[in-house]
Amino acid sequence: MSELNEQKDNEQVPSMDEFQEELDKSMKKVRRGDIVDCTVISVGEEELLVNLGYISDGIIMKKDLVLEEGAALADQYEAGQVLKAEIIKVNDGDGNVVLSTKKASQILVWEQIQEDMEKGNIIEVKVKESVKGGVVADVDGIRGFIPASLLSVDYVEDLKVYEGTSLKVIVKEADSKERKLILSRKDVEAEEREAKKKLIYEELKKDDVFTGKVKKLMSFGAFVDIGGVDGLVHINDMSWSRIKHPSDVLKEGETVEVVVLNVDKQRERISLGLKNIGENPWKTVAEKYPVGSTVEGEVVRLANFGAFVAVEPGLEGLVHISELDVKRVNTPKDVVEVGQKVNVKVLKVDADAQKLSLSIRQLMDGGERERDRAPRHEKVDVSKFSDTEEATTNLGSVFKGILDDLEK
């Protein structure tokens, strides 16, 4: 019995100081500014009580939590939930550690933003509002700015159209100390367009039909976006009728149906035509306007060599200057004018060459040429004249008559 007591006396019993030291070793060391993992113990109306593996529990006040506007703590947080928080105070005076998830999340977000910028990662953000010179976007609680010049490859007239939308962007500039964050949608859009453009050129073929948007009007035609690439609708492929300017048919921003006429993949050029211009009127011209038939038309153009007459939209014929009148015509404007309605006779039809020869003269009274219907001059017998002078005088009169007839 005495040996047992002696053995107990020889065992070392730890002192209170030693016990506290061992306890401290088992607990987490914390200091202000640390980002720690903590577990929600309970959810109150104004704060969360959390366990961070420290000798004391922690408190996160409502103002230091990431909380949706108008939401209660119980709507977003529950017991057992693990959060990342920054230590604001190690001791609030009551022995509690004060933490903030708001500050911690911003530090972590800035770290992620920096990494995204360095790697060129594409991130998705939501546009909150439009301001002077650009739009403001939210990046996990951080205010980001997208200048108008970096919003799109195209010019943006109304920035308000982006409000409330989600955009894919890259980080152009990030400074957590200055809290400056510049984003770009333009770079992402340019890459997307290039990828789409490559795919379209690989699959595009003649006679494909697209619904496109008129981007720009030029004197020679219109550029139409067919879903990532632009094609040209030449002015001659907008209407079978002759038009002065593409604006006679189209307007910028208009949605149109187009058909692919030709694809030059090496030069990356696409020729388009308007799909709704109707059937080519030259296909049926021979049946509708046979040689010898008469039709009413309208003078649409004048040239030195004649007048162009439209017998229907897209179908024009030439009345040569020699077919304008029974009399000699010096210039077409002497007998006809643009906009004038005239009756014409069909002289020749060439559907392949898209040529139609017409005549106004042959529908007039005495439409045949005067030299064609004039009587032939009789053969002159010089022997019947009494002398050389008389013969010469009479021959001169005959030749003059012939010349006069030829001039007519």
Coordinates of C-alpha atoms in Angstrom, one line a residue:
M1 CA 0.0 0.0 0.0
S2 CA 2.8 2.3 0.8
E3 CA 4.5 1.4 -2.5
L4 CA 1.3 2.4 -4.4
N5 CA 1.2 5.8 -2.6
E6 CA 4.9 6.3 -3.3
Q7 CA 4.3 5.6 -7.0
K8 CA 1.4 8.2 -7.2
D9 CA 3.6 10.8 -5.4
N10 CA 6.3 10.3 -8.0
E11 CA 3.9 11.0 -11.0
Q12 CA 4.0 14.6 -12.3
V13 CA 0.7 16.4 -12.1
P14 CA 0.5 19.3 -14.6
S15 CA 0.0 22.7 -13.1
M16 CA -2.6 25.2 -14.3
D17 CA 0.0 27.1 -16.2
E18 CA 1.1 23.9 -18.0
F19 CA -2.6 23.0 -18.7
Q20 CA -3.2 26.5 -20.2
E21 CA -0.1 26.2 -22.3
E22 CA -1.2 22.8 -23.7
L23 CA -4.6 24.2 -24.4
D24 CA -3.2 27.2 -26.2
K25 CA -1.1 25.0 -28.4
S26 CA -4.2 23.1 -29.5
M27 CA -6.0 26.3 -30.4
K28 CA -5.7 28.3 -33.7
K29 CA -3.5 31.4 -33.5
V30 CA -5.4 34.4 -35.0
R31 CA -4.5 38.0 -35.7
R32 CA -6.2 41.0 -37.3
G33 CA -6.4 40.8 -41.1
D34 CA -6.3 37.0 -41.2
I35 CA -8.7 35.2 -43.6
V36 CA -10.1 32.2 -41.8
D37 CA -12.7 29.4 -42.2
C38 CA -15.4 29.5 -39.7
T39 CA -18.6 27.5 -39.0
V40 CA -21.9 29.1 -38.2
I41 CA -23.1 28.1 -34.7
S42 CA -26.3 30.2 -34.6
V43 CA -28.1 32.8 -36.7
G44 CA -29.6 35.9 -35.0
E45 CA -31.4 38.9 -36.4
E46 CA -28.4 41.1 -36.4
E47 CA -25.4 38.8 -36.2
L48 CA -24.0 35.3 -36.7
L49 CA -22.2 33.4 -34.0
V50 CA -19.4 31.3 -35.5
N51 CA -16.7 28.9 -34.4
L52 CA -13.3 29.5 -35.9
G53 CA -11.3 26.9 -33.9
Y54 CA -10.1 29.6 -31.5
I55 CA -10.4 29.8 -27.7
S56 CA -13.2 32.3 -28.2
D57 CA -16.1 32.2 -30.6
G58 CA -16.5 34.8 -33.3
I59 CA -19.3 37.3 -34.2
I60 CA -20.1 38.6 -37.6
M61 CA -22.4 41.6 -37.5
K62 CA -25.1 42.0 -40.2
K63 CA -23.3 45.1 -41.7
D64 CA -20.2 42.9 -42.3
L65 CA -22.0 40.2 -44.1
V66 CA -22.6 39.8 -47.8
L67 CA -26.4 40.0 -47.9
E68 CA -28.8 40.5 -50.7
E69 CA -30.8 43.8 -50.5
G70 CA -33.8 43.4 -48.2
A71 CA -33.0 39.8 -47.2
A72 CA -32.9 38.6 -43.6
L73 CA -29.9 36.7 -42.2
A74 CA -31.9 33.5 -41.9
D75 CA -32.7 33.7 -45.6
Q76 CA -29.0 33.3 -46.6
Y77 CA -27.3 31.7 -43.6
E78 CA -27.8 28.6 -41.4
A79 CA -26.1 26.6 -38.6
G80 CA -23.3 24.4 -39.9
Q81 CA -22.6 26.6 -42.9
V82 CA -18.8 27.2 -43.5
L83 CA -17.8 30.8 -44.3
K84 CA -14.6 32.6 -45.1
A85 CA -14.2 35.7 -43.0
E86 CA -11.6 38.3 -42.2
I87 CA -10.7 39.0 -38.6
I88 CA -11.4 42.6 -37.7
K89 CA -10.7 42.4 -34.0
V90 CA -9.2 39.6 -31.9
N91 CA -11.2 40.8 -28.8
D92 CA -14.2 43.0 -28.8
G93 CA -14.0 43.7 -25.1
D94 CA -16.3 40.8 -24.2
G95 CA -13.8 38.1 -25.3
N96 CA -15.3 37.6 -28.8
V97 CA -13.5 37.7 -32.1
V98 CA -15.1 40.2 -34.6
L99 CA -15.1 39.0 -38.2
S100 CA -16.3 40.2 -41.6
T101 CA -17.3 38.1 -44.6
K102 CA -17.7 41.2 -46.7
K103 CA -14.1 42.3 -46.4
A104 CA -12.9 38.7 -46.8
S105 CA -14.9 38.2 -50.0
Q106 CA -13.6 41.4 -51.5
I107 CA -10.0 40.4 -50.8
L108 CA -10.6 37.0 -52.3
V109 CA -12.4 38.5 -55.3
W110 CA -9.6 40.9 -56.0
E111 CA -7.1 38.0 -55.9
Q112 CA -9.3 36.1 -58.4
I113 CA -9.6 39.2 -60.6
Q114 CA -5.8 39.5 -60.6
E115 CA -5.4 35.9 -61.6
D116 CA -8.1 36.3 -64.4
M117 CA -6.3 39.3 -65.8
E118 CA -3.0 37.5 -65.9
K119 CA -4.4 34.4 -67.5
G120 CA -6.8 36.3 -69.9
N121 CA -9.8 34.4 -68.5
I122 CA -13.2 35.3 -69.7
I123 CA -15.6 36.1 -66.8
E124 CA -19.4 36.9 -66.8
V125 CA -20.6 40.1 -65.2
K126 CA -24.0 41.8 -64.8
V127 CA -24.4 45.4 -65.9
K128 CA -26.0 47.5 -63.1
E129 CA -26.3 50.9 -64.8
S130 CA -25.1 53.1 -67.6
V131 CA -23.1 56.2 -66.8
K132 CA -21.3 58.9 -68.7
G133 CA -18.8 57.2 -71.0
G134 CA -19.7 53.6 -70.3
V135 CA -21.5 51.1 -68.0
V136 CA -21.0 49.9 -64.4
A137 CA -20.9 46.1 -63.9
D138 CA -20.8 44.0 -60.7
V139 CA -18.0 41.5 -60.3
D140 CA -18.9 39.5 -57.1
G141 CA -19.5 42.7 -55.2
I142 CA -16.7 44.7 -56.8
R143 CA -17.5 47.7 -59.0
G144 CA -16.2 47.3 -62.5
F145 CA -16.3 49.8 -65.4
I146 CA -16.7 49.0 -69.1
P147 CA -15.9 52.1 -71.2
A148 CA -18.2 52.7 -74.2
S149 CA -15.2 52.1 -76.5
L150 CA -14.7 48.6 -75.0
L151 CA -18.4 47.6 -75.0
S152 CA -18.6 46.3 -78.6
V153 CA -16.8 46.0 -81.9
D154 CA -19.6 48.2 -83.3
Y155 CA -20.4 51.7 -82.3
V156 CA -22.9 51.8 -79.4
E157 CA -25.3 54.7 -79.5
D158 CA -27.6 53.9 -76.5
L159 CA -25.7 52.5 -73.5
K160 CA -29.0 51.9 -71.6
V161 CA -29.7 48.8 -73.7
Y162 CA -27.0 47.0 -71.7
E163 CA -28.6 47.7 -68.3
G164 CA -29.6 44.5 -66.5
T165 CA -27.8 42.3 -69.1
S166 CA -25.1 39.8 -68.5
L167 CA -21.9 40.1 -70.5
K168 CA -18.8 38.0 -71.0
V169 CA -15.7 40.2 -70.5
I170 CA -12.0 40.1 -69.8
V171 CA -10.1 42.2 -67.2
K172 CA -8.1 44.9 -68.8
E173 CA -6.9 46.7 -65.7
A174 CA -7.1 45.8 -61.9
D175 CA -5.8 47.8 -58.9
S176 CA -7.2 46.7 -55.5
K177 CA -5.6 49.6 -53.7
E178 CA -7.1 52.1 -56.0
R179 CA -10.2 50.0 -56.3
K180 CA -10.0 50.4 -60.0
L181 CA -11.3 47.7 -62.3
I182 CA -11.6 48.1 -66.1
L183 CA -13.3 45.4 -68.2
S184 CA -13.7 44.8 -71.9
R185 CA -16.5 43.2 -73.8
K186 CA -15.1 44.2 -77.2
D187 CA -12.1 41.8 -77.0
V188 CA -14.4 38.9 -76.2
E189 CA -16.8 39.9 -79.0
A190 CA -13.9 40.2 -81.5
E191 CA -12.8 36.6 -80.7
E192 CA -16.3 35.3 -80.9
R193 CA -16.8 36.9 -84.3
E194 CA -13.6 35.6 -85.6
A195 CA -14.5 32.1 -84.5
K196 CA -18.0 32.4 -86.0
K197 CA -16.6 33.9 -89.1
K198 CA -14.3 31.0 -89.7
L199 CA -17.1 28.5 -89.1
I200 CA -19.4 30.4 -91.5
Y201 CA -16.8 30.5 -94.3
E202 CA -16.3 26.8 -93.9
E203 CA -20.0 25.9 -94.3
L204 CA -21.1 28.8 -96.6
K205 CA -22.2 27.9 -100.1
K206 CA -24.0 29.4 -103.1
D207 CA -27.8 29.8 -102.9
D208 CA -27.8 29.6 -99.1
V209 CA -30.5 31.9 -97.6
F210 CA -30.0 34.1 -94.5
T211 CA -31.9 36.6 -92.5
G212 CA -29.5 39.5 -92.1
K213 CA -29.2 43.1 -90.9
V214 CA -28.3 46.0 -93.1
K215 CA -25.2 47.6 -91.5
K216 CA -24.1 50.2 -93.9
L217 CA -25.2 51.7 -97.2
M218 CA -22.7 52.8 -99.8
S219 CA -23.2 54.3 -103.3
F220 CA -22.3 50.9 -104.8
G221 CA -24.4 48.6 -102.5
A222 CA -25.2 47.6 -99.0
F223 CA -23.2 45.6 -96.4
V224 CA -25.4 43.0 -94.6
D225 CA -24.5 41.1 -91.4
I226 CA -25.5 37.5 -91.9
G227 CA -24.6 36.3 -88.4
G228 CA -21.0 37.2 -87.7
V229 CA -19.8 38.1 -91.2
D230 CA -20.7 40.8 -93.6
G231 CA -21.7 40.3 -97.2
L232 CA -22.2 42.8 -100.0
V233 CA -25.5 43.3 -101.8
H234 CA -24.4 45.1 -105.0
I235 CA -26.8 47.8 -106.2
N236 CA -27.5 45.8 -109.3
D237 CA -28.6 42.8 -107.2
M238 CA -31.2 44.8 -105.2
S239 CA -33.9 45.2 -107.8
W240 CA -34.6 44.2 -111.4
S241 CA -35.4 47.9 -111.9
R242 CA -32.6 50.4 -112.2
I243 CA -32.2 52.3 -108.9
K244 CA -30.1 55.5 -108.3
H245 CA -28.9 54.6 -104.7
P246 CA -29.3 51.6 -102.3
S247 CA -31.4 53.9 -100.0
D248 CA -34.1 53.7 -102.7
V249 CA -34.6 50.0 -101.6
L250 CA -33.0 49.6 -98.1
K251 CA -32.2 51.4 -94.9
E252 CA -29.6 50.9 -92.3
G253 CA -30.7 48.6 -89.4
E254 CA -33.4 46.9 -91.5
T255 CA -33.7 43.1 -91.4
V256 CA -33.7 41.5 -94.8
E257 CA -33.7 38.1 -96.4
V258 CA -30.7 37.5 -98.7
V259 CA -29.3 34.7 -100.9
V260 CA -25.7 33.9 -101.4
L261 CA -24.6 34.6 -105.0
N262 CA -20.9 33.9 -104.6
V263 CA -18.2 33.1 -101.9
D264 CA -14.6 34.1 -102.2
K265 CA -13.0 32.3 -99.2
Q266 CA -9.5 33.4 -100.0
R267 CA -10.3 37.1 -100.1
E268 CA -13.1 36.6 -97.5
R269 CA -15.8 38.2 -99.7
I270 CA -19.4 37.3 -99.9
S271 CA -21.7 38.5 -102.7
L272 CA -25.4 38.6 -101.7
G273 CA -28.7 39.3 -103.5
L274 CA -32.0 40.3 -102.0
K275 CA -34.3 37.2 -102.0
N276 CA -37.5 39.1 -102.3
I277 CA -36.9 40.9 -105.6
G278 CA -39.0 38.5 -107.5
E279 CA -38.5 36.5 -110.6
N280 CA -36.2 37.6 -113.3
P281 CA -38.5 39.4 -115.9
W282 CA -36.1 38.5 -118.7
K283 CA -37.0 34.8 -118.4
T284 CA -40.5 35.4 -119.9
V285 CA -39.8 38.5 -122.0
A286 CA -40.0 36.7 -125.3
E287 CA -43.4 35.3 -124.5
K288 CA -44.8 38.5 -123.0
Y289 CA -43.4 40.9 -125.7
P290 CA -43.0 39.0 -129.0
V291 CA -41.4 40.8 -131.9
G292 CA -43.9 43.1 -133.6
S293 CA -46.1 43.6 -130.5
T294 CA -47.0 47.0 -129.2
V295 CA -46.7 48.0 -125.5
E296 CA -46.9 51.2 -123.4
G297 CA -43.8 52.1 -121.5
E298 CA -42.2 55.0 -119.6
V299 CA -39.0 56.8 -120.6
V300 CA -36.5 56.3 -117.8
R301 CA -33.2 57.4 -119.2
L302 CA -31.8 59.4 -122.1
A303 CA -28.5 58.9 -123.8
N304 CA -26.9 60.4 -126.9
F305 CA -27.8 57.4 -128.9
G306 CA -31.4 57.0 -127.8
A307 CA -33.9 56.6 -125.0
F308 CA -34.4 53.8 -122.5
V309 CA -38.0 52.8 -122.0
A310 CA -39.3 50.6 -119.1
V311 CA -42.1 48.4 -120.3
E312 CA -42.4 46.9 -116.7
P313 CA -40.3 47.1 -113.5
G314 CA -36.9 45.7 -114.2
L315 CA -37.4 45.4 -118.0
E316 CA -36.0 48.2 -120.1
G317 CA -35.6 48.5 -123.8
L318 CA -33.7 50.9 -126.1
V319 CA -35.3 53.1 -128.6
H320 CA -32.4 54.0 -130.8
I321 CA -32.2 57.6 -131.9
S322 CA -33.1 56.5 -135.5
E323 CA -36.3 55.0 -134.1
L324 CA -37.5 58.0 -132.1
D325 CA -39.3 60.0 -134.9
V326 CA -40.0 59.9 -138.6
K327 CA -38.0 63.1 -138.9
R328 CA -34.2 63.4 -138.3
V329 CA -33.5 63.7 -134.6
N330 CA -30.4 65.5 -133.4
T331 CA -30.7 64.6 -129.7
P332 CA -33.3 62.4 -127.9
K333 CA -34.3 65.2 -125.6
D334 CA -35.7 67.1 -128.6
V335 CA -38.6 64.5 -128.9
V336 CA -38.9 62.7 -125.5
E337 CA -38.3 63.3 -121.8
V338 CA -37.8 61.2 -118.7
G339 CA -41.1 60.2 -117.2
Q340 CA -43.0 60.4 -120.4
K341 CA -45.4 57.6 -121.3
V342 CA -44.9 56.3 -124.8
N343 CA -46.2 53.5 -127.1
V344 CA -43.4 51.4 -128.5
K345 CA -43.1 48.5 -131.0
V346 CA -40.9 45.5 -130.2
L347 CA -38.2 45.1 -132.9
K348 CA -35.9 42.6 -131.3
V349 CA -35.7 40.4 -128.2
D350 CA -32.5 38.9 -126.8
A351 CA -33.3 37.4 -123.3
D352 CA -29.8 36.0 -122.8
A353 CA -28.1 39.3 -123.4
Q354 CA -31.0 41.1 -121.6
K355 CA -31.5 43.5 -124.6
L356 CA -34.8 44.7 -126.0
S357 CA -34.9 46.9 -129.1
L358 CA -37.9 49.2 -129.4
S359 CA -39.3 51.7 -131.8
I360 CA -41.6 54.8 -131.5
R361 CA -41.2 55.8 -135.2
Q362 CA -42.8 52.7 -136.6
L363 CA -46.0 53.4 -134.7
M364 CA -46.3 56.9 -136.2
D365 CA -48.2 57.9 -139.3
G366 CA -45.7 57.5 -142.2
G367 CA -43.5 55.6 -139.9
E368 CA -41.5 54.1 -142.8
R369 CA -38.5 56.0 -143.7
E370 CA -39.3 58.6 -146.4
R371 CA -36.3 57.4 -148.5
D372 CA -37.9 53.9 -148.3
R373 CA -41.2 55.0 -149.7
A374 CA -40.0 57.7 -152.1
P375 CA -40.3 56.8 -155.8
R376 CA -37.1 55.8 -157.6
H377 CA -35.7 58.5 -159.9
E378 CA -36.0 57.5 -163.6
K379 CA -32.9 56.9 -165.6
V380 CA -31.9 60.2 -167.4
D381 CA -31.3 60.0 -171.1
V382 CA -28.6 62.7 -171.7
S383 CA -28.9 62.4 -175.6
K384 CA -32.3 64.1 -175.6
F385 CA -30.9 67.3 -174.2
S386 CA -30.1 69.9 -177.0
D387 CA -26.8 71.0 -175.6
T388 CA -24.2 70.2 -172.9
E389 CA -25.2 73.1 -170.7
E390 CA -28.9 71.9 -170.6
A391 CA -27.8 68.4 -169.8
T392 CA -25.6 69.5 -167.0
T393 CA -28.3 71.6 -165.4
N394 CA -30.8 68.8 -165.5
L395 CA -28.4 66.2 -164.1
G396 CA -27.6 68.6 -161.3
S397 CA -31.3 68.8 -160.4
V398 CA -31.6 65.1 -160.4
F399 CA -28.6 64.5 -158.1
K400 CA -29.8 67.2 -155.7
G401 CA -33.1 65.5 -155.4
I402 CA -31.5 62.2 -154.6
L403 CA -29.3 63.8 -151.9
D404 CA -32.3 65.5 -150.4
D405 CA -34.1 62.2 -150.2
L406 CA -31.0 60.5 -148.5
E407 CA -30.8 63.3 -145.9
K408 CA -34.4 62.6 -145.0

